[in-house]
mmCIF file of C-alpha atoms in Angstrom:
data_model
loop_
_atom_site.group_PDB
_atom_site.id
_atom_site.type_symbol
_atom_site.label_atom_id
_atom_site.label_comp_id
_atom_site.label_asym_id
_atom_site.label_seq_id
_atom_site.Cartn_x
_atom_site.Cartn_y
_atom_site.Cartn_z
ATOM 1 C CA MET A 28 -2.451 -14.790 -27.509
ATOM 2 C CA GLN A 29 -4.987 -12.772 -29.515
ATOM 3 C CA ARG A 30 -5.621 -9.181 -28.505
ATOM 4 C CA ARG A 31 -9.237 -8.092 -28.118
ATOM 5 C CA LYS A 32 -10.301 -5.677 -30.842
ATOM 6 C CA THR A 33 -11.398 -2.300 -29.489
ATOM 7 C CA ARG A 34 -12.444 1.047 -30.877
ATOM 8 C CA GLU A 35 -9.647 3.466 -31.642
ATOM 9 C CA ILE A 36 -9.403 6.831 -29.919
ATOM 10 C CA ASN A 37 -6.665 9.430 -29.975
ATOM 11 C CA ILE A 38 -5.121 11.177 -26.985
ATOM 12 C CA GLY A 39 -3.428 14.057 -28.773
ATOM 13 C CA ASN A 40 -1.312 12.400 -31.454
ATOM 14 C CA VAL A 41 -1.186 9.017 -29.698
ATOM 15 C CA GLY A 42 -3.594 6.356 -30.910
ATOM 16 C CA ILE A 43 -5.103 3.962 -28.377
ATOM 17 C CA GLY A 44 -7.037 0.809 -29.159
ATOM 18 C CA GLY A 45 -7.658 -0.570 -32.624
ATOM 19 C CA ASP A 46 -4.392 -1.700 -34.194
ATOM 20 C CA ASN A 47 -2.206 0.627 -32.120
ATOM 21 C CA PRO A 48 0.447 -0.824 -29.822
ATOM 22 C CA ILE A 49 -0.288 -1.072 -26.113
ATOM 23 C CA ARG A 50 0.624 2.346 -24.757
ATOM 24 C CA VAL A 51 2.658 3.006 -21.620
ATOM 25 C CA GLN A 52 1.647 5.855 -19.356
ATOM 26 C CA SER A 53 2.220 7.233 -15.879
ATOM 27 C CA MET A 54 1.248 10.088 -13.580
ATOM 28 C CA THR A 55 3.378 12.853 -12.116
ATOM 29 C CA ASN A 56 3.607 13.151 -8.335
ATOM 30 C CA THR A 57 4.855 16.737 -8.302
ATOM 31 C CA PRO A 58 2.467 19.568 -7.353
ATOM 32 C CA THR A 59 0.936 20.513 -10.706
ATOM 33 C CA ARG A 60 1.048 24.171 -9.696
ATOM 34 C CA ASP A 61 4.867 23.842 -9.727
ATOM 35 C CA VAL A 62 5.313 24.106 -13.469
ATOM 36 C CA GLN A 63 9.082 23.626 -13.573
ATOM 37 C CA ALA A 64 9.132 20.572 -11.290
ATOM 38 C CA THR A 65 6.267 19.001 -13.212
ATOM 39 C CA LEU A 66 7.916 19.572 -16.580
ATOM 40 C CA LYS A 67 11.162 18.129 -15.256
ATOM 41 C CA GLN A 68 9.374 14.966 -14.168
ATOM 42 C CA ILE A 69 7.465 14.707 -17.452
ATOM 43 C CA ASN A 70 10.747 14.857 -19.364
ATOM 44 C CA SER A 71 12.270 12.191 -17.086
ATOM 45 C CA LEU A 72 9.274 9.954 -17.716
ATOM 46 C CA VAL A 73 9.511 10.453 -21.470
ATOM 47 C CA ARG A 74 13.215 9.561 -21.482
ATOM 48 C CA ALA A 75 12.274 6.342 -19.682
ATOM 49 C CA GLY A 76 9.657 5.429 -22.302
ATOM 50 C CA CYS A 77 6.427 7.102 -21.160
ATOM 51 C CA GLU A 78 4.007 7.925 -23.984
ATOM 52 C CA LEU A 79 1.185 9.640 -22.067
ATOM 53 C CA VAL A 80 1.342 11.552 -18.784
ATOM 54 C CA ARG A 81 -1.509 12.243 -16.376
ATOM 55 C CA LEU A 82 -1.516 15.255 -14.047
ATOM 56 C CA ALA A 83 -3.539 15.718 -10.856
ATOM 57 C CA VAL A 84 -5.704 18.846 -10.979
ATOM 58 C CA PRO A 85 -6.962 19.173 -7.383
ATOM 59 C CA ASP A 86 -7.593 22.925 -7.364
ATOM 60 C CA MET A 87 -7.910 25.989 -9.567
ATOM 61 C CA GLU A 88 -4.281 27.011 -9.027
ATOM 62 C CA SER A 89 -3.240 23.697 -10.568
ATOM 63 C CA ALA A 90 -5.691 24.143 -13.442
ATOM 64 C CA LEU A 91 -4.335 27.615 -14.176
ATOM 65 C CA SER A 92 -0.810 26.139 -14.374
ATOM 66 C CA LEU A 93 -1.759 23.701 -17.123
ATOM 67 C CA PRO A 94 -1.190 25.965 -20.158
ATOM 68 C CA GLY A 95 2.444 26.520 -19.156
ATOM 69 C CA ILE A 96 2.963 22.770 -18.821
ATOM 70 C CA LYS A 97 1.003 21.773 -21.912
ATOM 71 C CA SER A 98 2.879 24.171 -24.187
ATOM 72 C CA ARG A 99 6.225 22.542 -23.312
ATOM 73 C CA SER A 100 5.288 18.899 -22.871
ATOM 74 C CA PRO A 101 6.775 16.459 -25.418
ATOM 75 C CA VAL A 102 3.861 14.024 -24.997
ATOM 76 C CA PRO A 103 0.064 14.280 -24.680
ATOM 77 C CA LEU A 104 -1.282 15.148 -21.234
ATOM 78 C CA ILE A 105 -4.348 13.919 -19.344
ATOM 79 C CA ALA A 106 -6.011 15.908 -16.558
ATOM 80 C CA ASP A 107 -7.125 13.908 -13.509
ATOM 81 C CA ILE A 108 -10.314 15.483 -12.143
ATOM 82 C CA HIS A 109 -12.410 14.849 -9.049
ATOM 83 C CA PHE A 110 -15.281 16.667 -7.305
ATOM 84 C CA ASP A 111 -15.296 19.946 -9.279
ATOM 85 C CA HIS A 112 -16.500 20.092 -12.886
ATOM 86 C CA ARG A 113 -15.011 23.584 -13.251
ATOM 87 C CA LEU A 114 -11.534 22.054 -13.070
ATOM 88 C CA ALA A 115 -12.416 19.797 -16.001
ATOM 89 C CA LEU A 116 -13.661 22.765 -18.033
ATOM 90 C CA LYS A 117 -10.554 24.778 -17.218
ATOM 91 C CA SER A 118 -8.364 21.796 -18.180
ATOM 92 C CA LEU A 119 -10.096 21.551 -21.540
ATOM 93 C CA GLU A 120 -9.618 25.279 -22.023
ATOM 94 C CA ALA A 121 -5.905 24.766 -21.334
ATOM 95 C CA GLY A 122 -5.721 22.318 -24.236
ATOM 96 C CA MET A 123 -5.353 19.077 -22.294
ATOM 97 C CA ASP A 124 -5.505 16.011 -24.541
ATOM 98 C CA GLY A 125 -7.605 13.818 -22.277
ATOM 99 C CA LEU A 126 -9.645 13.765 -19.068
ATOM 100 C CA ARG A 127 -9.831 11.149 -16.371
ATOM 101 C CA LEU A 128 -12.889 11.582 -14.219
ATOM 102 C CA ASN A 129 -15.603 9.851 -12.259
ATOM 103 C CA PRO A 130 -18.876 11.405 -13.484
ATOM 104 C CA GLY A 131 -20.516 10.372 -10.232
ATOM 105 C CA ASN A 132 -18.509 12.749 -8.080
ATOM 106 C CA ILE A 133 -18.389 16.021 -10.004
ATOM 107 C CA GLY A 134 -21.772 17.512 -9.183
ATOM 108 C CA GLY A 135 -24.726 15.889 -10.905
ATOM 109 C CA PRO A 136 -26.043 15.394 -14.456
ATOM 110 C CA GLY A 137 -26.039 19.069 -15.459
ATOM 111 C CA LYS A 138 -22.395 19.563 -14.584
ATOM 112 C CA VAL A 139 -21.431 16.265 -16.178
ATOM 113 C CA SER A 140 -23.260 17.381 -19.317
ATOM 114 C CA SER A 141 -21.324 20.647 -19.519
ATOM 115 C CA VAL A 142 -18.008 18.784 -19.343
ATOM 116 C CA VAL A 143 -19.075 16.154 -21.872
ATOM 117 C CA GLN A 144 -20.327 18.745 -24.340
ATOM 118 C CA GLU A 145 -17.087 20.732 -24.139
ATOM 119 C CA ALA A 146 -14.954 17.588 -24.464
ATOM 120 C CA GLY A 147 -17.024 16.555 -27.477
ATOM 121 C CA LYS A 148 -16.525 19.916 -29.195
ATOM 122 C CA ARG A 149 -12.777 19.581 -28.739
ATOM 123 C CA GLY A 150 -12.574 15.876 -29.577
ATOM 124 C CA VAL A 151 -11.048 15.112 -26.178
ATOM 125 C CA PRO A 152 -11.524 11.547 -24.854
ATOM 126 C CA ILE A 153 -12.694 10.867 -21.317
ATOM 127 C CA ARG A 154 -11.507 7.952 -19.217
ATOM 128 C CA ILE A 155 -14.150 6.553 -16.920
ATOM 129 C CA GLY A 156 -12.017 5.563 -13.965
ATOM 130 C CA VAL A 157 -13.487 3.278 -11.305
ATOM 131 C CA ASN A 158 -11.363 2.038 -8.413
ATOM 132 C CA SER A 159 -12.488 -0.456 -5.804
ATOM 133 C CA GLY A 160 -12.375 2.423 -3.304
ATOM 134 C CA SER A 161 -14.671 4.660 -5.347
ATOM 135 C CA VAL A 162 -17.673 2.374 -5.875
ATOM 136 C CA GLU A 163 -20.965 4.050 -4.897
ATOM 137 C CA LYS A 164 -22.504 3.121 -1.545
ATOM 138 C CA LYS A 165 -25.690 1.759 -3.106
ATOM 139 C CA LEU A 166 -23.609 -0.731 -5.106
ATOM 140 C CA LEU A 167 -21.527 -1.641 -2.080
ATOM 141 C CA ASP A 168 -24.751 -2.412 -0.236
ATOM 142 C CA LYS A 169 -26.143 -4.354 -3.208
ATOM 143 C CA TYR A 170 -23.078 -6.559 -3.678
ATOM 144 C CA GLY A 171 -21.705 -6.570 -0.142
ATOM 145 C CA GLY A 172 -18.461 -4.825 -1.062
ATOM 146 C CA PRO A 173 -16.354 -3.524 -3.958
ATOM 147 C CA VAL A 174 -16.429 -6.806 -5.855
ATOM 148 C CA PRO A 175 -15.736 -6.906 -9.623
ATOM 149 C CA GLU A 176 -19.456 -6.992 -10.451
ATOM 150 C CA ALA A 177 -20.007 -3.789 -8.445
ATOM 151 C CA MET A 178 -17.088 -2.081 -10.185
ATOM 152 C CA VAL A 179 -18.439 -2.981 -13.620
ATOM 153 C CA GLU A 180 -21.965 -1.820 -12.776
ATOM 154 C CA SER A 181 -20.518 1.458 -11.510
ATOM 155 C CA ALA A 182 -18.484 1.931 -14.676
ATOM 156 C CA MET A 183 -21.441 1.102 -16.915
ATOM 157 C CA GLY A 184 -23.611 3.663 -15.149
ATOM 158 C CA HIS A 185 -21.035 6.335 -15.923
ATOM 159 C CA VAL A 186 -20.578 5.097 -19.485
ATOM 160 C CA ARG A 187 -24.322 5.393 -20.122
ATOM 161 C CA LEU A 188 -24.303 8.974 -18.847
ATOM 162 C CA LEU A 189 -21.846 9.842 -21.601
ATOM 163 C CA GLU A 190 -23.495 7.696 -24.261
ATOM 164 C CA GLU A 191 -26.865 9.364 -23.631
ATOM 165 C CA GLN A 192 -25.258 12.600 -24.793
ATOM 166 C CA GLY A 193 -23.847 11.010 -27.922
ATOM 167 C CA PHE A 194 -20.312 10.944 -26.511
ATOM 168 C CA GLU A 195 -18.288 7.819 -27.301
ATOM 169 C CA LEU A 196 -14.664 8.977 -27.032
ATOM 170 C CA ILE A 197 -14.441 6.764 -23.990
ATOM 171 C CA LYS A 198 -11.717 4.751 -22.316
ATOM 172 C CA VAL A 199 -12.468 2.619 -19.236
ATOM 173 C CA SER A 200 -10.464 1.492 -16.232
ATOM 174 C CA LEU A 201 -11.532 -0.742 -13.338
ATOM 175 C CA LYS A 202 -8.666 -0.988 -10.884
ATOM 176 C CA SER A 203 -8.397 -2.844 -7.608
ATOM 177 C CA SER A 204 -5.431 -3.505 -5.347
ATOM 178 C CA SER A 205 -6.383 -7.175 -5.742
ATOM 179 C CA ALA A 206 -4.980 -8.726 -8.903
ATOM 180 C CA PRO A 207 -7.706 -11.435 -9.129
ATOM 181 C CA ASP A 208 -10.489 -8.869 -8.678
ATOM 182 C CA THR A 209 -8.928 -6.583 -11.285
ATOM 183 C CA ILE A 210 -8.647 -9.422 -13.792
ATOM 184 C CA LYS A 211 -12.278 -10.432 -13.285
ATOM 185 C CA ALA A 212 -13.529 -6.833 -13.511
ATOM 186 C CA TYR A 213 -11.824 -6.189 -16.834
ATOM 187 C CA SER A 214 -12.973 -9.546 -18.178
ATOM 188 C CA LEU A 215 -16.578 -8.682 -17.314
ATOM 189 C CA MET A 216 -16.258 -5.193 -18.777
ATOM 190 C CA ALA A 217 -14.902 -6.578 -22.041
ATOM 191 C CA ASP A 218 -18.259 -8.319 -22.525
ATOM 192 C CA GLU A 219 -20.177 -5.042 -22.136
ATOM 193 C CA ARG A 220 -18.535 -2.614 -24.551
ATOM 194 C CA ASP A 221 -15.672 -2.422 -27.044
ATOM 195 C CA TYR A 222 -14.177 0.777 -25.659
ATOM 196 C CA PRO A 223 -10.400 0.653 -25.146
ATOM 197 C CA LEU A 224 -9.269 -0.414 -21.694
ATOM 198 C CA HIS A 225 -6.712 1.315 -19.498
ATOM 199 C CA ILE A 226 -5.359 -1.444 -17.262
ATOM 200 C CA GLY A 227 -3.526 -1.303 -13.969
ATOM 201 C CA ILE A 228 -3.397 -2.630 -10.415
ATOM 202 C CA THR A 229 -4.115 0.326 -8.170
ATOM 203 C CA GLU A 230 -2.088 0.978 -5.016
ATOM 204 C CA ALA A 231 0.113 -1.967 -5.930
ATOM 205 C CA GLY A 232 2.737 -1.094 -3.318
ATOM 206 C CA THR A 233 6.438 -0.386 -2.968
ATOM 207 C CA PRO A 234 8.722 -1.049 -5.974
ATOM 208 C CA LEU A 235 9.446 -4.747 -5.338
ATOM 209 C CA ARG A 236 5.995 -5.789 -4.121
ATOM 210 C CA GLY A 237 4.240 -3.513 -6.597
ATOM 211 C CA ALA A 238 6.265 -4.830 -9.504
ATOM 212 C CA ALA A 239 5.404 -8.408 -8.555
ATOM 213 C CA LYS A 240 1.687 -7.698 -8.158
ATOM 214 C CA SER A 241 1.545 -5.634 -11.349
ATOM 215 C CA GLY A 242 3.507 -8.249 -13.255
ATOM 216 C CA VAL A 243 1.006 -10.930 -12.273
ATOM 217 C CA GLY A 244 -2.162 -8.888 -12.777
ATOM 218 C CA LEU A 245 -1.204 -7.034 -15.931
ATOM 219 C CA GLY A 246 0.589 -10.043 -17.367
ATOM 220 C CA ILE A 247 -2.549 -12.186 -17.101
ATOM 221 C CA LEU A 248 -4.771 -9.453 -18.544
ATOM 222 C CA LEU A 249 -2.440 -8.908 -21.476
ATOM 223 C CA HIS A 250 -2.149 -12.655 -22.051
ATOM 224 C CA LEU A 251 -5.959 -12.743 -22.214
ATOM 225 C CA GLY A 252 -5.799 -10.053 -24.888
ATOM 226 C CA LEU A 253 -7.167 -7.309 -22.632
ATOM 227 C CA GLY A 254 -5.590 -3.879 -22.376
ATOM 228 C CA ASP A 255 -4.869 -1.008 -24.749
ATOM 229 C CA THR A 256 -2.854 1.225 -22.429
ATOM 230 C CA LEU A 257 -1.363 0.509 -19.030
ATOM 231 C CA ARG A 258 0.073 2.110 -15.958
ATOM 232 C CA VAL A 259 2.154 0.334 -13.339
ATOM 233 C CA SER A 260 1.382 2.051 -10.005
ATOM 234 C CA LEU A 261 4.317 2.025 -7.595
ATOM 235 C CA THR A 262 4.894 3.912 -4.356
ATOM 236 C CA GLY A 263 7.779 6.261 -5.129
ATOM 237 C CA SER A 264 9.190 7.846 -8.246
ATOM 238 C CA PRO A 265 6.926 7.288 -11.267
ATOM 239 C CA VAL A 266 10.041 6.905 -13.414
ATOM 240 C CA GLN A 267 10.522 3.472 -11.808
ATOM 241 C CA GLU A 268 7.161 2.460 -13.237
ATOM 242 C CA MET A 269 8.514 2.669 -16.767
ATOM 243 C CA THR A 270 11.063 -0.103 -16.301
ATOM 244 C CA VAL A 271 8.421 -2.464 -14.909
ATOM 245 C CA ALA A 272 5.862 -1.592 -17.590
ATOM 246 C CA TRP A 273 8.253 -2.178 -20.476
ATOM 247 C CA GLU A 274 9.581 -5.400 -18.985
ATOM 248 C CA ILE A 275 6.017 -6.731 -18.663
ATOM 249 C CA LEU A 276 5.378 -5.960 -22.328
ATOM 250 C CA ARG A 277 8.758 -7.395 -23.359
ATOM 251 C CA SER A 278 8.246 -10.610 -21.413
ATOM 252 C CA LEU A 279 5.024 -11.277 -23.347
ATOM 253 C CA GLY A 280 6.543 -10.356 -26.703
ATOM 254 C CA LEU A 281 4.142 -7.422 -27.112
ATOM 255 C CA ARG A 282 6.588 -4.504 -27.348
ATOM 256 C CA GLN A 283 10.288 -3.915 -26.905
ATOM 257 C CA ARG A 284 12.278 -0.906 -25.807
ATOM 258 C CA GLY A 285 15.947 -0.849 -24.898
ATOM 259 C CA PRO A 286 18.260 -3.782 -24.217
ATOM 260 C CA GLU A 287 17.232 -6.993 -22.530
ATOM 261 C CA ILE A 288 19.658 -7.814 -19.736
ATOM 262 C CA ILE A 289 20.058 -11.486 -18.873
ATOM 263 C CA SER A 290 21.874 -12.233 -15.630
ATOM 264 C CA CYS A 291 22.010 -15.392 -13.562
ATOM 265 C CA PRO A 292 20.640 -15.484 -9.995
ATOM 266 C CA THR A 293 24.025 -16.391 -8.424
ATOM 267 C CA CYS A 294 24.737 -19.596 -6.572
ATOM 268 C CA GLY A 295 27.590 -21.320 -4.780
ATOM 269 C CA ARG A 296 29.541 -21.475 -8.039
ATOM 270 C CA THR A 297 29.588 -17.682 -8.443
ATOM 271 C CA GLU A 298 33.093 -16.355 -7.914
ATOM 272 C CA ILE A 299 32.680 -12.685 -8.890
ATOM 273 C CA ASP A 300 30.611 -9.802 -7.557
ATOM 274 C CA LEU A 301 27.880 -10.479 -10.079
ATOM 275 C CA PRO A 302 25.165 -8.288 -8.468
ATOM 276 C CA ALA A 303 27.422 -5.236 -8.658
ATOM 277 C CA LEU A 304 28.392 -6.015 -12.244
ATOM 278 C CA ALA A 305 24.808 -6.594 -13.382
ATOM 279 C CA GLN A 306 23.634 -3.415 -11.660
ATOM 280 C CA ALA A 307 26.439 -1.404 -13.240
ATOM 281 C CA VAL A 308 25.446 -2.686 -16.677
ATOM 282 C CA GLU A 309 21.768 -1.918 -16.040
ATOM 283 C CA ASP A 310 22.612 1.603 -14.882
ATOM 284 C CA ARG A 311 24.824 2.176 -17.904
ATOM 285 C CA LEU A 312 22.075 1.133 -20.327
ATOM 286 C CA ARG A 313 19.132 2.796 -18.583
ATOM 287 C CA ASP A 314 18.651 5.517 -21.208
ATOM 288 C CA VAL A 315 19.484 3.378 -24.249
ATOM 289 C CA ASP A 316 16.548 2.808 -26.626
ATOM 290 C CA GLU A 317 18.139 0.303 -29.023
ATOM 291 C CA VAL A 318 16.898 -3.279 -28.752
ATOM 292 C CA PHE A 319 19.564 -5.935 -28.184
ATOM 293 C CA THR A 320 20.492 -8.617 -25.649
ATOM 294 C CA VAL A 321 23.175 -8.385 -22.972
ATOM 295 C CA ALA A 322 24.197 -11.382 -20.863
ATOM 296 C CA VAL A 323 26.010 -10.923 -17.567
ATOM 297 C CA MET A 324 26.868 -14.395 -16.262
ATOM 298 C CA GLY A 325 28.798 -15.480 -13.232
ATOM 299 C CA CYS A 326 30.004 -19.057 -13.603
ATOM 300 C CA VAL A 327 31.374 -21.620 -16.024
ATOM 301 C CA VAL A 328 28.257 -23.843 -16.187
ATOM 302 C CA ASN A 329 25.671 -21.806 -18.130
ATOM 303 C CA GLY A 330 27.621 -18.598 -18.417
ATOM 304 C CA PRO A 331 29.587 -19.125 -21.643
ATOM 305 C CA GLY A 332 26.579 -20.520 -23.500
ATOM 306 C CA GLU A 333 24.241 -17.688 -22.483
ATOM 307 C CA ALA A 334 26.869 -15.025 -23.148
ATOM 308 C CA ARG A 335 27.640 -16.495 -26.562
ATOM 309 C CA GLU A 336 23.963 -16.371 -27.574
ATOM 310 C CA ALA A 337 23.581 -12.701 -26.592
ATOM 311 C CA ASP A 338 24.509 -9.751 -28.797
ATOM 312 C CA ILE A 339 27.120 -8.887 -26.215
ATOM 313 C CA GLY A 340 27.925 -10.782 -23.060
ATOM 314 C CA LEU A 341 30.310 -11.592 -20.269
ATOM 315 C CA ALA A 342 31.011 -14.847 -18.465
ATOM 316 C CA GLY A 343 33.059 -14.271 -15.343
ATOM 317 C CA GLY A 344 35.152 -16.588 -13.170
ATOM 318 C CA ARG A 345 37.393 -16.259 -10.127
ATOM 319 C CA ASP A 346 40.385 -14.659 -11.787
ATOM 320 C CA CYS A 347 39.188 -13.813 -15.272
ATOM 321 C CA GLY A 348 36.229 -13.247 -17.547
ATOM 322 C CA ILE A 349 35.453 -13.770 -21.207
ATOM 323 C CA ILE A 350 33.731 -11.073 -23.253
ATOM 324 C CA PHE A 351 31.597 -12.253 -26.177
ATOM 325 C CA ARG A 352 30.181 -10.229 -29.040
ATOM 326 C CA LYS A 353 27.781 -11.724 -31.590
ATOM 327 C CA GLY A 354 28.808 -15.230 -30.558
ATOM 328 C CA GLU A 355 32.545 -14.652 -30.856
ATOM 329 C CA VAL A 356 35.086 -14.351 -28.067
ATOM 330 C CA VAL A 357 36.423 -10.794 -28.046
ATOM 331 C CA ARG A 358 39.006 -11.290 -25.330
ATOM 332 C CA LYS A 359 39.759 -12.539 -21.856
ATOM 333 C CA VAL A 360 40.176 -10.026 -19.051
ATOM 334 C CA ARG A 361 41.510 -10.222 -15.513
ATOM 335 C CA GLY A 362 39.053 -10.301 -12.629
ATOM 336 C CA LYS A 363 39.692 -6.749 -11.387
ATOM 337 C CA GLU A 364 39.243 -5.405 -14.897
ATOM 338 C CA LEU A 365 35.842 -7.016 -15.587
ATOM 339 C CA ILE A 366 33.643 -3.972 -15.046
ATOM 340 C CA PRO A 367 35.772 -1.297 -16.771
ATOM 341 C CA GLU A 368 36.639 -3.582 -19.693
ATOM 342 C CA PHE A 369 33.058 -4.661 -20.237
ATOM 343 C CA MET A 370 31.853 -1.056 -20.002
ATOM 344 C CA ALA A 371 34.405 -0.086 -22.637
ATOM 345 C CA GLU A 372 33.184 -2.934 -24.859
ATOM 346 C CA LEU A 373 29.596 -1.780 -24.373
ATOM 347 C CA ASP A 374 30.575 1.697 -25.548
ATOM 348 C CA ARG A 375 32.192 0.208 -28.640
ATOM 349 C CA PHE A 376 29.114 -1.940 -29.259
ATOM 350 C CA LEU A 377 26.922 1.189 -29.055
ATOM 351 C CA GLY A 378 29.250 3.063 -31.423
ATOM 352 C CA LEU A 379 30.284 5.585 -28.798
ATOM 353 C CA THR A 380 34.028 4.996 -29.162
#
């Protein structure tokens, strides 16, 4: 798996493209005009591993709230702009680190030019964001729908608008709710320019369905070497997106954050409440950044072997369980004491007791 080489840009102090790691980002769903609620969500996202946060700027009240958010944000911020170039200018004035916009819907070449010139003066990158639902009508008529070729032609039209003004601090996204269409669109775009790619499956769905669709689409793109920053789009709390994003990167060996939890799927041999135990362990380790392996196993067939290979693990049976640490048996515990005893051992492993 060889990653495609792209130009490097910087969103604030975070490098994207080039030799930088694949960055994880998300978007707040709080009203941006509510400064306190937005900051609270930004901080929750950062604790979960988010490196860049995008904010919707739908109106001037939201734009005027940006300085109060920007001054207290622990990570770079990107303003999401549609329809009104004045919101982009006000966002730049507020010190935002990046813009996401569709140059085709903010008022014509003159207004696009004013935004591009101001972004250029400030060294602020612009993401050209094309979704299957935002392709221009003339391209829909030409191609018969929002197919990957139409998305790429749309994106390239916007890219040229910026390039004609000497602006090349560009990042590109081409998102569809169809994983195959998204994969093809990014593959075609990669042949056009070497700008860094922001990858994602748009409107992927509720947490379970969205995680599956994003895992397939983003996993294939990343395996093809495409993608410099990603967002997993799920219906619900954006904090949930972080777990899925990092697990996708971990599963491909691209980046790691926090412990890997191995747990068996349960079967007729399972004699303990393994789902409750595994969930308790996951909840306990949710905010842990250290990288290590935890095995939570529920039977005597594969359980002892998997638990022994992990940094810390548990193999449970009907009346007792065995706790392993670094391949060695720590002790046996009675069935009713599995969860509290393993939690106590986790605390010792983490150096908390």
